CSV table of C-alpha atoms in Angstrom, one decimal:
chain,number,residue,atom,x,y,z
A,316,MET,CA,1.2,-18.6,19.4
A,317,GLN,CA,3.1,-21.6,18.2
A,318,LYS,CA,6.8,-21.8,19.3
A,319,LEU,CA,9.8,-23.8,18.4
A,320,GLY,CA,11.8,-23.9,21.6
A,321,ASP,CA,12.3,-20.2,22.3
A,322,PHE,CA,11.7,-19.1,18.8
A,323,LYS,CA,8.3,-17.4,18.2
A,324,LEU,CA,6.8,-18.5,14.9
A,325,PRO,CA,5.0,-15.9,12.7
A,326,GLN,CA,1.3,-16.1,12.2
A,327,PHE,CA,1.5,-17.0,8.6
A,328,PHE,CA,3.2,-20.3,9.6
A,329,ASN,CA,-0.2,-21.5,10.7
A,330,TYR,CA,-2.0,-20.6,7.5
A,331,PRO,CA,-2.1,-23.6,5.2
A,332,PRO,CA,-1.8,-21.9,1.8
A,333,TYR,CA,1.6,-20.4,2.7
A,334,PHE,CA,2.9,-24.0,2.3
A,335,THR,CA,1.9,-24.1,-1.3
A,336,LEU,CA,3.9,-22.0,-3.8
A,337,GLN,CA,1.4,-19.4,-5.1
A,338,PRO,CA,0.6,-19.2,-8.8
A,339,VAL,CA,0.0,-15.5,-9.0
A,340,ARG,CA,3.2,-13.5,-9.2
A,341,ASP,CA,2.3,-10.7,-6.7
A,342,THR,CA,1.0,-13.1,-4.1
A,343,ARG,CA,4.0,-15.4,-4.6
A,344,GLU,CA,6.5,-12.5,-4.1
A,345,LYS,CA,4.8,-11.6,-0.8
A,346,GLN,CA,4.9,-15.2,0.2
A,347,ILE,CA,8.5,-15.6,-0.7
A,348,GLN,CA,9.4,-12.4,1.3
A,349,LEU,CA,7.7,-13.8,4.4
A,350,TRP,CA,9.5,-17.1,4.1
A,351,LYS,CA,12.9,-15.4,3.5
A,352,ASP,CA,12.5,-13.3,6.6
A,353,LEU,CA,11.5,-16.3,8.6
A,354,ILE,CA,14.4,-18.5,7.5
A,355,LEU,CA,17.0,-15.8,8.1
A,356,ASP,CA,15.5,-14.9,11.5
A,357,TYR,CA,15.3,-18.6,12.5
A,358,CYS,CA,18.8,-19.4,11.4
A,359,LYS,CA,20.2,-16.3,13.1
A,360,THR,CA,18.6,-17.0,16.5
A,361,GLN,CA,19.2,-20.8,16.4
A,362,ASN,CA,22.7,-20.5,14.9
A,363,VAL,CA,21.9,-22.6,11.9
A,364,PHE,CA,24.3,-22.2,9.0
A,365,VAL,CA,23.5,-25.0,6.6
A,366,ILE,CA,20.0,-26.1,5.5
A,367,ALA,CA,19.7,-29.4,3.6
A,368,VAL,CA,16.7,-29.1,1.2
A,369,GLU,CA,15.6,-32.7,1.8
A,370,ASP,CA,16.0,-32.5,5.6
A,371,GLN,CA,12.7,-33.9,6.9
A,372,ASP,CA,13.5,-32.7,10.4
A,373,PHE,CA,14.2,-29.0,9.7
A,374,PRO,CA,11.4,-27.5,11.8
A,375,LEU,CA,10.5,-24.7,9.4
A,376,PHE,CA,9.8,-27.0,6.5
A,377,SER,CA,6.7,-28.5,8.1
A,378,ASN,CA,4.0,-27.6,10.5
A,379,PRO,CA,2.4,-30.7,12.1
A,380,ALA,CA,-0.2,-28.5,13.8
A,381,ILE,CA,-1.9,-27.8,10.4
A,382,GLU,CA,-0.5,-30.9,8.7
A,383,ARG,CA,1.3,-29.0,6.0
A,384,SER,CA,4.9,-29.2,4.7
A,385,LEU,CA,6.8,-27.5,2.0
A,386,THR,CA,7.3,-29.2,-1.3
A,387,HIS,CA,10.8,-29.6,-2.7
A,388,GLU,CA,9.9,-27.0,-5.2
A,389,ALA,CA,8.8,-24.5,-2.6
A,390,ARG,CA,11.9,-25.1,-0.4
A,391,GLU,CA,14.2,-24.5,-3.4
A,392,ALA,CA,12.2,-21.4,-4.4
A,393,PHE,CA,12.6,-19.8,-1.0
A,394,LEU,CA,16.3,-20.7,-0.7
A,395,SER,CA,17.0,-19.5,-4.2
A,396,ALA,CA,15.4,-16.2,-3.4
A,397,LEU,CA,17.8,-15.8,-0.5
A,398,VAL,CA,20.7,-16.8,-2.8
A,399,SER,CA,19.8,-14.2,-5.4
A,400,GLN,CA,19.7,-11.6,-2.6
A,401,GLY,CA,23.2,-12.6,-1.5
A,402,ARG,CA,21.8,-13.9,1.8
A,403,ALA,CA,22.6,-17.6,1.0
A,404,GLU,CA,24.7,-19.7,-1.2
A,405,TRP,CA,24.2,-23.2,-2.7
A,406,LEU,CA,26.9,-25.5,-1.5
A,407,ASP,CA,26.5,-27.9,-4.5
A,408,LYS,CA,25.4,-27.8,-8.1
A,409,ASN,CA,22.4,-29.9,-7.4
A,410,HIS,CA,21.0,-27.4,-4.9
A,411,ARG,CA,20.9,-29.9,-2.1
A,412,LYS,CA,22.5,-27.9,0.6
A,413,CYS,CA,22.4,-24.2,1.2
A,414,LEU,CA,24.6,-22.0,3.3
A,415,ILE,CA,22.6,-19.3,5.0
A,416,LEU,CA,24.3,-15.9,5.4
A,417,TRP,CA,22.2,-13.9,7.9
A,418,HIS,CA,25.3,-11.8,8.0
A,419,ARG,CA,27.0,-11.3,4.7
A,420,ILE,CA,30.6,-12.4,4.5
A,421,GLN,CA,31.6,-8.7,4.7
A,422,GLU,CA,29.6,-8.3,7.9
A,423,TRP,CA,31.3,-11.4,9.4
A,424,ALA,CA,34.6,-9.9,8.4
A,425,ASN,CA,33.8,-6.8,10.4
A,426,ILE,CA,32.7,-8.8,13.3
A,427,ILE,CA,36.1,-10.6,13.3
A,428,LEU,CA,37.9,-7.3,13.2
A,429,GLU,CA,35.8,-6.0,16.1
A,430,PHE,CA,36.7,-9.2,18.0
A,431,VAL,CA,40.4,-8.7,17.4
A,432,LYS,CA,40.2,-5.2,18.6
A,433,GLU,CA,38.3,-5.9,21.7
A,434,ASN,CA,40.5,-8.7,22.8
A,435,GLY,CA,43.8,-7.0,21.8
A,436,LEU,CA,44.7,-9.8,19.5
A,437,GLU,CA,46.7,-7.6,17.0
A,438,ASN,CA,49.9,-9.4,16.1
A,439,SER,CA,48.7,-12.6,17.8
A,440,VAL,CA,48.2,-16.0,16.4
A,441,MET,CA,45.0,-18.1,16.7
A,442,THR,CA,44.0,-21.3,15.1
A,443,VAL,CA,40.7,-21.3,13.2
A,444,GLU,CA,39.3,-23.8,15.6
A,445,GLU,CA,40.1,-21.4,18.5
A,446,ILE,CA,38.2,-18.6,16.9
A,447,ARG,CA,35.2,-20.9,16.5
A,448,SER,CA,35.2,-22.5,19.9
A,449,GLY,CA,37.9,-21.0,22.1
A,450,PRO,CA,37.2,-19.1,25.3
A,451,GLU,CA,37.9,-15.7,23.7
A,452,SER,CA,34.9,-16.0,21.4
A,453,ARG,CA,32.5,-17.3,23.9
A,454,GLY,CA,29.5,-15.1,24.1
A,455,THR,CA,30.2,-13.5,20.8
A,456,GLU,CA,28.5,-14.2,17.4
A,457,LEU,CA,31.7,-16.0,16.3
A,458,HIS,CA,31.2,-18.8,18.8
A,459,GLY,CA,30.0,-21.8,16.9
A,460,ILE,CA,30.3,-20.1,13.5
A,461,ASP,CA,30.3,-22.4,10.5
A,462,ARG,CA,33.8,-23.2,9.3
A,463,THR,CA,33.0,-22.4,5.7
A,464,VAL,CA,31.6,-19.0,6.6
A,465,LEU,CA,34.5,-18.3,8.9
A,466,MET,CA,37.2,-19.3,6.3
A,467,ARG,CA,35.4,-17.1,3.7
A,468,ALA,CA,35.5,-14.1,6.0
A,469,LEU,CA,39.1,-14.7,6.9
A,470,LYS,CA,40.1,-15.0,3.3
A,471,LEU,CA,38.4,-11.7,2.6
A,472,LEU,CA,40.3,-10.1,5.4
A,473,GLU,CA,43.5,-11.7,4.1
A,474,GLN,CA,43.0,-10.1,0.7
A,475,LYS,CA,42.7,-6.7,2.5
A,476,GLY,CA,45.9,-7.4,4.4
A,477,LYS,CA,44.2,-7.5,7.8
A,478,LEU,CA,45.6,-10.9,8.6
A,479,ALA,CA,47.5,-13.8,7.2
A,480,ILE,CA,46.3,-17.4,7.0
A,481,PHE,CA,48.8,-20.2,7.3
A,482,LYS,CA,48.2,-23.8,6.8
A,483,GLY,CA,49.1,-26.5,9.2
A,484,THR,CA,49.5,-30.2,8.5
A,485,THR,CA,45.7,-30.9,8.8
A,486,ALA,CA,42.7,-28.7,8.3
A,487,ASP,CA,42.4,-28.6,12.1
A,488,ASP,CA,45.4,-26.6,12.7
A,489,GLU,CA,45.0,-23.9,10.2
A,490,GLY,CA,46.0,-20.7,11.8
A,491,VAL,CA,45.6,-16.9,11.5
A,492,LYS,CA,48.0,-14.1,12.4
A,493,PHE,CA,46.2,-10.8,12.8
A,494,SER,CA,47.9,-7.7,11.6
A,495,ALA,CA,48.4,-4.7,13.8
B,1235,MET,CA,-76.7,41.4,-22.8
B,1236,ARG,CA,-73.3,40.3,-21.8
B,1237,ARG,CA,-71.1,42.9,-20.2
B,1238,ARG,CA,-68.0,43.6,-22.2
B,1239,PRO,CA,-64.7,43.8,-20.2
B,1240,GLY,CA,-64.1,47.3,-19.0
B,1241,ILE,CA,-61.3,49.0,-17.2
B,1242,GLY,CA,-63.2,48.9,-13.9
B,1243,GLY,CA,-63.5,45.1,-14.0
B,1244,LEU,CA,-59.8,44.7,-14.7
B,1245,GLN,CA,-59.0,46.9,-11.8
B,1246,THR,CA,-61.3,45.0,-9.4
B,1247,ALA,CA,-59.6,41.7,-10.5
B,1248,ALA,CA,-56.1,43.1,-9.9
B,1249,ALA,CA,-57.1,44.4,-6.5
B,1250,ALA,CA,-58.6,41.0,-5.5
B,1251,ARG,CA,-55.3,39.3,-6.7
B,1252,ASP,CA,-53.3,41.7,-4.5
B,1253,GLN,CA,-55.5,40.9,-1.6
B,1254,TYR,CA,-55.2,37.2,-2.0
B,1255,ARG,CA,-51.4,37.5,-2.4
B,1256,LEU,CA,-51.1,39.5,0.8
B,1257,LEU,CA,-53.2,37.1,2.7
B,1258,GLY,CA,-51.2,34.2,1.3
B,1259,GLU,CA,-47.9,35.8,2.3
B,1260,ASN,CA,-49.2,36.4,5.8
B,1261,VAL,CA,-50.2,32.8,6.2
B,1262,ALA,CA,-46.9,31.5,4.8
B,1263,LYS,CA,-45.0,33.9,7.1
B,1264,ILE,CA,-46.9,32.7,10.1
B,1265,ARG,CA,-46.2,29.1,9.2
B,1266,THR,CA,-42.5,29.7,8.6
B,1267,ASP,CA,-42.3,31.5,11.9
B,1268,LEU,CA,-43.9,28.7,13.6
B,1269,MET,CA,-41.7,26.2,11.9
B,1270,LYS,CA,-38.6,28.3,12.8
B,1271,GLU,CA,-39.7,28.4,16.4
B,1272,GLN,CA,-40.3,24.7,16.5
B,1273,LEU,CA,-36.9,24.0,14.9
B,1274,THR,CA,-35.2,26.3,17.4
B,1275,THR,CA,-36.9,24.6,20.3
B,1276,PHE,CA,-35.9,21.3,18.8
B,1277,ARG,CA,-32.3,22.3,18.3
B,1278,THR,CA,-32.1,23.6,21.9
B,1279,GLN,CA,-33.5,20.4,23.1
B,1280,LEU,CA,-31.1,18.3,21.1
B,1281,GLU,CA,-28.2,20.4,22.2
B,1282,ASP,CA,-29.4,20.1,25.8
B,1283,PHE,CA,-29.7,16.4,25.4
B,1284,ALA,CA,-26.2,16.1,23.8
B,1285,ARG,CA,-24.7,18.3,26.5
B,1286,LYS,CA,-26.3,16.3,29.2
B,1287,HIS,CA,-25.2,13.0,27.8
B,1288,LYS,CA,-21.9,14.1,26.4
B,1289,ASN,CA,-20.0,11.6,28.4
B,1290,ASP,CA,-22.3,8.8,27.5
B,1291,ILE,CA,-22.0,9.7,23.8
B,1292,ARG,CA,-18.2,9.7,24.0
B,1293,LYS,CA,-17.7,6.6,26.1
B,1294,ASN,CA,-20.6,4.3,25.4
B,1295,PRO,CA,-20.6,2.9,21.8
B,1296,ALA,CA,-24.2,1.6,22.0
B,1297,PHE,CA,-25.5,5.0,23.2
B,1298,ARG,CA,-23.4,6.7,20.5
B,1299,SER,CA,-24.9,4.6,17.9
B,1300,GLN,CA,-28.5,5.4,19.1
B,1301,PHE,CA,-27.7,9.1,19.2
B,1302,HIS,CA,-26.5,8.9,15.6
B,1303,ASN,CA,-29.7,7.1,14.6
B,1304,MET,CA,-31.8,9.7,16.3
B,1305,CYS,CA,-29.8,12.5,14.5
B,1306,THR,CA,-30.2,10.8,11.2
B,1307,LYS,CA,-34.0,10.5,11.6
B,1308,VAL,CA,-34.3,14.3,12.2
B,1309,GLY,CA,-31.8,15.1,9.5
B,1310,VAL,CA,-28.9,16.3,11.5
B,1311,ASP,CA,-25.4,15.0,10.8
B,1312,PRO,CA,-23.1,15.6,13.7
B,1313,LEU,CA,-20.2,14.6,11.5
B,1314,ALA,CA,-21.0,16.9,8.6
B,1315,SER,CA,-18.4,19.4,9.5
B,1316,ASN,CA,-15.5,19.3,11.9
B,1317,LYS,CA,-15.9,23.0,12.6
B,1318,GLY,CA,-19.6,22.9,13.3
B,1319,PHE,CA,-21.4,23.2,16.6
B,1320,TRP,CA,-21.6,19.5,17.1
B,1321,ALA,CA,-18.0,18.7,16.7
B,1322,GLU,CA,-17.2,21.5,19.1
B,1323,LEU,CA,-19.7,20.4,21.6
B,1324,LEU,CA,-19.0,16.7,21.4
B,1325,GLY,CA,-15.6,16.4,19.9
B,1326,ILE,CA,-16.8,13.3,18.1
B,1327,GLY,CA,-15.8,14.7,14.7
B,1328,ASP,CA,-12.2,14.3,15.6
B,1329,PHE,CA,-12.9,10.9,17.1
B,1330,TYR,CA,-14.1,9.6,13.7
B,1331,TYR,CA,-11.4,11.2,11.7
B,1332,GLU,CA,-8.9,9.6,14.0
B,1333,LEU,CA,-10.6,6.2,13.5
B,1334,GLY,CA,-10.6,6.8,9.8
B,1335,VAL,CA,-6.9,7.3,9.7
B,1336,GLN,CA,-6.3,4.3,11.8
B,1337,ILE,CA,-8.5,2.2,9.6
B,1338,VAL,CA,-6.6,3.3,6.5
B,1339,ASP,CA,-3.4,2.4,8.3
B,1340,ILE,CA,-4.6,-1.1,9.2
B,1341,CYS,CA,-6.0,-1.8,5.7
B,1342,LEU,CA,-2.7,-0.8,4.1
B,1343,ALA,CA,-0.7,-2.9,6.6
B,1344,THR,CA,-2.8,-6.0,6.1
B,1345,ARG,CA,-3.2,-5.6,2.4
B,1346,PRO,CA,-0.2,-7.8,1.5
B,1347,HIS,CA,-1.9,-10.6,3.4
B,1348,ASN,CA,-5.5,-10.2,2.5
B,1349,GLY,CA,-5.4,-8.5,-0.9
B,1350,GLY,CA,-7.3,-5.4,0.4
B,1351,LEU,CA,-10.4,-7.1,1.7
B,1352,ILE,CA,-10.7,-7.4,5.4
B,1353,ASN,CA,-13.4,-8.7,7.7
B,1354,LEU,CA,-15.0,-5.9,9.6
B,1355,GLN,CA,-14.7,-7.9,12.8
B,1356,GLU,CA,-11.0,-8.4,12.4
B,1357,LEU,CA,-10.6,-4.8,11.5
B,1358,CYS,CA,-12.3,-3.8,14.7
B,1359,ASN,CA,-10.1,-6.1,16.7
B,1360,LEU,CA,-7.0,-4.7,15.2
B,1361,LEU,CA,-8.3,-1.2,15.8
B,1362,ARG,CA,-9.0,-1.9,19.4
B,1363,GLN,CA,-5.5,-3.4,19.8
B,1364,ARG,CA,-4.0,-0.3,18.4
B,1365,ARG,CA,-6.1,2.0,20.6
B,1366,ARG,CA,-5.9,0.1,23.8
B,1367,SER,CA,-4.4,3.1,25.5
B,1368,ASP,CA,-7.6,5.1,24.8
B,1369,ARG,CA,-10.4,4.4,27.2
B,1370,GLU,CA,-13.1,5.1,24.7
B,1371,ALA,CA,-14.5,1.9,23.3
B,1372,VAL,CA,-14.9,1.4,19.6
B,1373,SER,CA,-17.8,-0.6,18.1
B,1374,GLU,CA,-18.4,-1.9,14.7
B,1375,ASP,CA,-20.9,0.8,14.2
B,1376,ASP,CA,-18.2,3.4,14.8
B,1377,CYS,CA,-16.0,1.7,12.2
B,1378,LEU,CA,-18.8,1.9,9.7
B,1379,ARG,CA,-19.3,5.5,10.4
B,1380,ALA,CA,-15.6,6.3,10.1
B,1381,ILE,CA,-15.4,4.4,6.8
B,1382,SER,CA,-18.4,6.3,5.4
B,1383,LYS,CA,-16.5,9.5,6.2
B,1384,LEU,CA,-13.6,8.2,4.2
B,1385,LYS,CA,-15.8,8.2,1.1
B,1386,VAL,CA,-15.0,11.9,0.6
B,1387,LEU,CA,-11.5,10.8,-0.3
B,1388,GLY,CA,-12.8,9.0,-3.4
B,1389,ASN,CA,-14.4,5.7,-3.7
B,1390,GLY,CA,-11.4,3.8,-2.3
B,1391,PHE,CA,-13.2,2.4,0.8
B,1392,GLU,CA,-16.3,0.5,0.8
B,1393,VAL,CA,-18.2,-1.9,3.0
B,1394,ILE,CA,-19.7,-4.9,1.3
B,1395,SER,CA,-21.9,-7.5,2.8
B,1396,VAL,CA,-21.1,-11.1,2.1
B,1397,GLY,CA,-23.5,-13.5,3.7
B,1398,LYS,CA,-23.8,-12.6,7.4
B,1399,ARG,CA,-20.5,-10.8,7.5
B,1400,LYS,CA,-19.4,-7.4,6.5
B,1401,LEU,CA,-16.1,-6.9,4.6
B,1402,VAL,CA,-14.2,-3.7,4.2
B,1403,ARG,CA,-12.7,-3.2,0.7
B,1404,SER,CA,-9.7,-0.9,0.4
B,1405,VAL,CA,-8.8,-1.7,-3.3
B,1406,PRO,CA,-10.9,-0.7,-6.2
B,1407,THR,CA,-11.7,-4.3,-7.1
B,1408,GLU,CA,-15.2,-4.9,-8.4
B,1409,LEU,CA,-16.5,-8.2,-7.1
B,1410,ASN,CA,-19.4,-9.7,-9.0
B,1411,LYS,CA,-22.1,-12.0,-7.7
B,1412,ASP,CA,-20.1,-15.1,-8.3
B,1413,HIS,CA,-17.2,-13.9,-6.3
B,1414,ASN,CA,-19.5,-12.9,-3.5
B,1415,GLU,CA,-21.1,-16.3,-3.4
B,1416,ILE,CA,-17.7,-18.0,-3.2
B,1417,LEU,CA,-16.7,-15.7,-0.4
B,1418,GLU,CA,-19.9,-16.5,1.4
B,1419,LEU,CA,-19.3,-20.2,1.1
B,1420,ALA,CA,-15.7,-19.8,2.3
B,1421,GLN,CA,-16.8,-18.2,5.5
B,1422,ALA,CA,-17.6,-21.6,7.1
B,1423,GLN,CA,-14.1,-23.0,7.0
B,1424,GLY,CA,-11.9,-20.2,5.6
B,1425,PHE,CA,-11.5,-22.1,2.3
B,1426,VAL,CA,-13.5,-23.8,-0.4
B,1427,THR,CA,-12.8,-26.4,-3.1
B,1428,VAL,CA,-14.0,-26.5,-6.7
B,1429,ILE,CA,-16.1,-29.5,-6.0
B,1430,GLU,CA,-17.8,-27.8,-3.1
B,1431,VAL,CA,-18.6,-24.8,-5.2
B,1432,GLU,CA,-20.0,-27.1,-8.0
B,1433,ARG,CA,-22.1,-29.0,-5.5
B,1434,ARG,CA,-23.4,-26.2,-3.3
B,1435,LEU,CA,-23.9,-23.5,-6.0
B,1436,SER,CA,-24.7,-25.9,-8.9
B,1437,TRP,CA,-22.1,-24.3,-11.1
B,1438,THR,CA,-20.1,-25.8,-13.9
B,1439,THR,CA,-16.4,-26.5,-13.3
B,1440,GLY,CA,-15.5,-23.8,-15.8
B,1441,ARG,CA,-17.6,-21.1,-14.0
B,1442,ALA,CA,-16.0,-22.0,-10.6
B,1443,ILE,CA,-12.5,-22.0,-11.9
B,1444,ASP,CA,-13.0,-18.8,-13.7
B,1445,ALA,CA,-14.2,-17.1,-10.5
B,1446,PHE,CA,-11.4,-18.6,-8.6
B,1447,ASP,CA,-8.8,-17.4,-11.1
B,1448,THR,CA,-10.1,-13.8,-10.8
B,1449,LEU,CA,-10.0,-14.0,-7.0
B,1450,LEU,CA,-6.4,-15.4,-7.2
B,1451,ASP,CA,-5.4,-12.6,-9.6
B,1452,GLU,CA,-6.8,-10.0,-7.3
B,1453,GLY,CA,-4.7,-11.4,-4.4
B,1454,LEU,CA,-7.9,-12.2,-2.5
B,1455,ALA,CA,-7.4,-16.0,-2.6
B,1456,MET,CA,-4.5,-18.4,-2.1
B,1457,ILE,CA,-4.2,-22.0,-3.2
B,1458,ASP,CA,-3.3,-24.8,-0.9
B,1459,ASP,CA,-2.3,-28.2,-2.4
B,1460,GLY,CA,-0.9,-29.5,0.8
B,1461,HIS,CA,-3.8,-31.5,2.2
B,1462,LYS,CA,-3.4,-35.2,2.3
B,1463,ASP,CA,-6.6,-35.8,0.2
B,1464,GLY,CA,-4.8,-34.0,-2.6
B,1465,ILE,CA,-7.7,-31.7,-3.3
B,1466,ARG,CA,-6.8,-28.1,-4.0
B,1467,ARG,CA,-8.2,-25.7,-1.4
B,1468,TYR,CA,-8.8,-22.0,-2.1
B,1469,TRP,CA,-8.2,-20.0,1.1
B,1470,PHE,CA,-9.5,-16.5,1.6
B,1471,PRO,CA,-7.5,-14.5,4.1
B,1472,CYS,CA,-10.2,-11.8,4.2
B,1473,VAL,CA,-12.8,-14.2,5.8
B,1474,SER,CA,-10.5,-16.2,8.1
B,1475,SER,CA,-8.3,-14.2,10.4
B,1476,ILE,CA,-4.7,-15.5,10.2
B,1477,SER,CA,-4.3,-15.4,13.9
B,1478,THR,CA,-7.1,-17.9,14.4
B,1479,PRO,CA,-6.8,-20.5,11.8
B,1480,GLY,CA,-10.2,-22.2,11.6
B,1481,GLY,CA,-11.0,-25.5,10.0
B,1482,ALA,CA,-7.4,-26.3,9.2
B,1483,ASP,CA,-7.8,-30.0,9.8
B,1484,THR,CA,-11.2,-30.5,8.2
């Protein structure tokens, strides 16, 4: 079985026609489903948040072993399918970059709440950077989280009154105060 | 002067008929008895044989297949009923029903990938993987027998021969001769191209594309435009196992 680092690639990844967008609807739906699962699975285990559609080095977009790579059309089709399912979002109008949400924003928000509870951070203040890379989050899913995703989850929690976001002078020192 | 028919003559004729009938009945009875006796002997022998080789029949697929052949020749079907003597004696009825269920399971699980047509060999491999806890080996012959038992559930399952290989069909697709020929051609590399079909089978482009379109619609084929020569390839998951991609670089 082919591997990417410690990531085990599924068998269909070695079958050339899966790299061509299928013309028959049923077959294409199955194909898209397989790719969606693969992309989510890969991004989750490898901590990838943003995929650039034209990125030649993104390992899922080509398989040198069988000399196949996904066309632009196919890449966009698979990512769009994730978007329509709420598991991804286009970051620009031209569909060049895609934010992958293997956890939905709501799920990320719950992870943050859990994190606050476990570390007794109620009523405490943390900077956004601290949440992403500080010692408290080490070993949790929050460590290394994409800033856009984190801010979206924080804003969702702010709307629910679970915390307050306050701005510093630069983007770097935006902070959060967790409610009790 | 010719004798006219009288009551005496009629009576004699009737008596003779009765005699003949009696004699005939006797002969027939003797024959049937003899036949019955032979059959009983045969049955006992067969039972003895089955009992003696019970373990071989259960464990050894080749032996099992030969035993089945022998039974077919003499008109005995050990699988005819699950409650019958044979099933009780050998327990092989259950064995095949179990295989049947597992085969249905595998066919359904792989259907999204292969469109409901699977190579018998691959089916067997998957079956063995699934049953690895069981010590009893499973041969292709066993698979075929189990599939033939599935026929009672309607004509959903069928084994078709394409070239040298056998394929198991679990969708009610009717494949015509053209489709079969394409599948046969595809067995070499797992895929074929329109040009190849035109050349090897001497078909017109229209005929080839028509057949390909049907196969695509049925979910039995997938297109591949990714090769560097730019020629579209038609892949058939049912003839090339996905776990061993063959001929990918040719």
